[in-house]
């Protein structure tokens, strides 16, 4: 059961809510020390509820995407470990002609960042195509592609390559 109440002036909102609370507590015989056994909803409380729901959804999406990034990073690390292991002769030749440890680390880190940058670029292209398709579908969704989020996504992709590409080159480089 619910009751709809309107107040004539927004400055009386708190007063009206408190009067309704008192009347309901008396009618429902709620003891003074007990909590309300009813709820008063206002546009503010609906807005707060919406903020809580979207905040929870954002936290869930961050958790899911973090797991995906970790899995992708481990994949890049494994690819780079295999690449460094299979190219020990190339590393030896490069060292013999004067390459330093830093030169070799830079080479493999650049390869890892390039690998992730290509993956990030493919992700941006696929996202742009999906946005374009949704925009032109007759379902009325306002699909747009944000430049800021494209740059953030591409930057995170390159950062994953950097973070997970340094370790294999540093660890396995003879």
Short mmCIF file of C-alpha atoms in Angstrom, two decimals:
data_model
loop_
_atom_site.label_atom_id
_atom_site.label_comp_id
_atom_site.label_asym_id
_atom_site.label_seq_id
_atom_site.Cartn_x
_atom_site.Cartn_y
_atom_site.Cartn_z
CA UNK A 1 0.00 0.00 0.00
CA UNK A 2 1.24 3.49 -0.69
CA UNK A 3 0.06 7.05 -0.22
CA UNK A 4 0.97 9.91 -2.53
CA UNK A 5 1.34 13.35 -0.94
CA UNK A 6 2.19 16.65 -2.60
CA UNK A 7 3.39 19.73 -0.82
CA UNK A 8 2.62 23.20 -2.09
CA UNK A 9 6.05 24.73 -1.60
CA UNK A 10 9.44 22.93 -1.69
CA UNK A 11 10.55 24.77 1.43
CA UNK A 12 7.91 22.80 3.40
CA UNK A 13 9.15 19.41 2.20
CA UNK A 14 10.94 18.47 5.42
CA UNK A 15 8.05 19.70 7.57
CA UNK A 16 5.51 17.70 5.55
CA UNK A 17 7.65 14.56 5.71
CA UNK A 18 8.07 14.87 9.46
CA UNK A 19 4.32 15.36 10.01
CA UNK A 20 3.56 12.32 7.84
CA UNK A 21 6.15 10.31 9.79
CA UNK A 22 4.54 11.27 13.12
CA UNK A 23 1.01 10.45 11.92
CA UNK A 24 2.07 7.08 10.49
CA UNK A 25 4.00 6.16 13.65
CA UNK A 26 0.91 6.93 15.78
CA UNK A 27 -1.49 5.06 13.49
CA UNK A 28 0.80 2.05 13.18
CA UNK A 29 1.55 2.09 16.95
CA UNK A 30 5.34 2.25 16.52
CA UNK A 31 7.14 2.64 19.85
CA UNK A 32 9.32 5.70 20.40
CA UNK A 33 12.61 3.78 20.48
CA UNK A 34 11.67 1.52 17.53
CA UNK A 35 12.58 2.20 13.91
CA UNK A 36 9.91 3.14 11.38
CA UNK A 37 8.10 0.14 9.88
CA UNK A 38 7.33 2.15 6.76
CA UNK A 39 9.30 4.19 4.28
CA UNK A 40 8.84 7.70 3.00
CA UNK A 41 10.05 8.07 -0.56
CA UNK A 42 10.74 11.44 -2.14
CA UNK A 43 12.34 12.49 -5.43
CA UNK A 44 15.58 12.93 -3.46
CA UNK A 45 15.48 9.38 -2.15
CA UNK A 46 14.78 8.03 -5.64
CA UNK A 47 17.78 9.97 -6.91
CA UNK A 48 19.92 8.56 -4.07
CA UNK A 49 18.71 5.04 -4.88
CA UNK A 50 19.58 5.54 -8.55
CA UNK A 51 23.04 6.83 -7.57
CA UNK A 52 23.61 3.79 -5.35
CA UNK A 53 22.53 1.41 -8.10
CA UNK A 54 24.71 3.02 -10.73
CA UNK A 55 27.61 3.23 -8.26
CA UNK A 56 27.32 -0.50 -7.62
CA UNK A 57 27.16 -1.17 -11.34
CA UNK A 58 30.27 0.94 -11.94
CA UNK A 59 32.15 -0.95 -9.20
CA UNK A 60 31.07 -4.28 -10.71
CA UNK A 61 32.17 -3.21 -14.20
CA UNK A 62 35.55 -2.05 -12.88
CA UNK A 63 36.03 -5.41 -11.15
CA UNK A 64 35.10 -7.36 -14.28
CA UNK A 65 37.31 -5.25 -16.54
CA UNK A 66 40.21 -5.52 -14.07
CA UNK A 67 40.02 -9.29 -14.25
CA UNK A 68 39.99 -9.07 -18.04
CA UNK A 69 43.02 -6.79 -18.01
CA UNK A 70 44.89 -9.16 -15.70
CA UNK A 71 44.13 -12.12 -17.97
CA UNK A 72 45.26 -10.11 -21.00
CA UNK A 73 48.40 -9.04 -19.18
CA UNK A 74 49.26 -12.62 -18.24
CA UNK A 75 48.72 -13.60 -21.88
CA UNK A 76 51.09 -10.88 -23.04
CA UNK A 77 53.61 -11.94 -20.40
CA UNK A 78 53.48 -15.55 -21.59
CA UNK A 79 53.87 -14.53 -25.23
CA UNK A 80 56.87 -12.38 -24.34
CA UNK A 81 58.42 -15.12 -22.17
CA UNK A 82 58.22 -17.53 -25.11
CA UNK A 83 59.55 -14.87 -27.48
CA UNK A 84 62.54 -14.08 -25.24
CA UNK A 85 63.26 -17.78 -24.64
CA UNK A 86 63.17 -18.65 -28.36
CA UNK A 87 65.35 -15.70 -29.32
CA UNK A 88 68.33 -16.30 -27.03
CA UNK A 89 70.64 -16.62 -30.03
CA UNK A 90 69.46 -13.26 -31.36
CA UNK A 91 70.04 -11.70 -27.94
CA UNK A 92 73.53 -13.22 -27.85
CA UNK A 93 74.38 -11.85 -31.31
CA UNK A 94 73.07 -8.39 -30.34
CA UNK A 95 75.18 -8.46 -27.16
CA UNK A 96 78.23 -9.59 -29.13
CA UNK A 97 78.00 -6.55 -31.42
CA UNK A 98 77.65 -4.16 -28.48
CA UNK A 99 74.01 -4.05 -27.39
CA UNK A 100 73.55 -3.32 -23.72
CA UNK A 101 71.04 -4.92 -21.38
CA UNK A 102 69.00 -1.73 -21.63
CA UNK A 103 68.89 -1.95 -25.46
CA UNK A 104 67.56 -5.49 -25.27
CA UNK A 105 65.01 -4.60 -22.57
CA UNK A 106 63.86 -1.68 -24.74
CA UNK A 107 63.45 -3.96 -27.76
CA UNK A 108 61.28 -6.52 -25.97
CA UNK A 109 59.29 -3.88 -24.08
CA UNK A 110 58.60 -2.09 -27.37
CA UNK A 111 57.42 -5.38 -28.87
CA UNK A 112 55.05 -5.94 -25.93
CA UNK A 113 53.66 -2.39 -26.11
CA UNK A 114 53.24 -2.72 -29.88
CA UNK A 115 51.40 -6.01 -29.43
CA UNK A 116 49.01 -4.45 -26.93
CA UNK A 117 48.65 -1.25 -28.98
CA UNK A 118 47.52 -3.29 -31.98
CA UNK A 119 45.04 -5.10 -29.74
CA UNK A 120 43.86 -1.76 -28.34
CA UNK A 121 43.47 -0.35 -31.83
CA UNK A 122 41.42 -3.37 -32.87
CA UNK A 123 39.27 -2.91 -29.76
CA UNK A 124 38.68 0.76 -30.61
CA UNK A 125 37.73 -0.13 -34.19
CA UNK A 126 35.33 -2.87 -33.07
CA UNK A 127 33.80 -0.52 -30.48
CA UNK A 128 33.40 2.22 -33.10
CA UNK A 129 31.71 -0.19 -35.52
CA UNK A 130 29.32 -1.43 -32.82
CA UNK A 131 28.54 2.18 -31.83
CA UNK A 132 27.90 3.06 -35.47
CA UNK A 133 25.58 0.06 -35.91
CA UNK A 134 23.62 0.88 -32.72
CA UNK A 135 23.36 4.54 -33.76
CA UNK A 136 21.74 3.64 -37.09
CA UNK A 137 19.41 0.94 -35.74
CA UNK A 138 15.80 2.12 -35.43
CA UNK A 139 15.66 1.48 -31.67
CA UNK A 140 16.35 5.05 -30.58
CA UNK A 141 19.48 4.54 -28.48
CA UNK A 142 21.72 7.62 -28.45
CA UNK A 143 25.03 5.86 -29.14
CA UNK A 144 28.09 8.10 -29.30
CA UNK A 145 31.81 7.47 -29.28
CA UNK A 146 33.70 9.49 -26.67
CA UNK A 147 37.18 10.59 -27.68
CA UNK A 148 38.27 10.72 -24.05
CA UNK A 149 37.25 7.11 -23.38
CA UNK A 150 38.82 5.93 -26.64
CA UNK A 151 42.11 7.52 -25.58
CA UNK A 152 41.83 6.13 -22.04
CA UNK A 153 41.12 2.62 -23.36
CA UNK A 154 43.98 2.78 -25.84
CA UNK A 155 46.31 4.17 -23.16
CA UNK A 156 45.39 1.40 -20.70
CA UNK A 157 46.02 -1.18 -23.42
CA UNK A 158 49.51 0.23 -24.03
CA UNK A 159 50.15 0.44 -20.27
CA UNK A 160 49.28 -3.25 -19.89
CA UNK A 161 51.84 -4.04 -22.60
CA UNK A 162 54.41 -1.92 -20.79
CA UNK A 163 53.77 -3.40 -17.34
CA UNK A 164 53.53 -7.02 -18.39
CA UNK A 165 56.23 -6.79 -21.08
CA UNK A 166 59.08 -5.52 -18.94
CA UNK A 167 59.17 -8.51 -16.59
CA UNK A 168 59.80 -11.25 -19.20
CA UNK A 169 62.54 -9.25 -20.90
CA UNK A 170 64.19 -8.41 -17.57
CA UNK A 171 63.84 -11.89 -16.08
CA UNK A 172 64.83 -14.04 -19.04
CA UNK A 173 67.38 -11.85 -20.77
CA UNK A 174 70.83 -13.50 -20.48
#
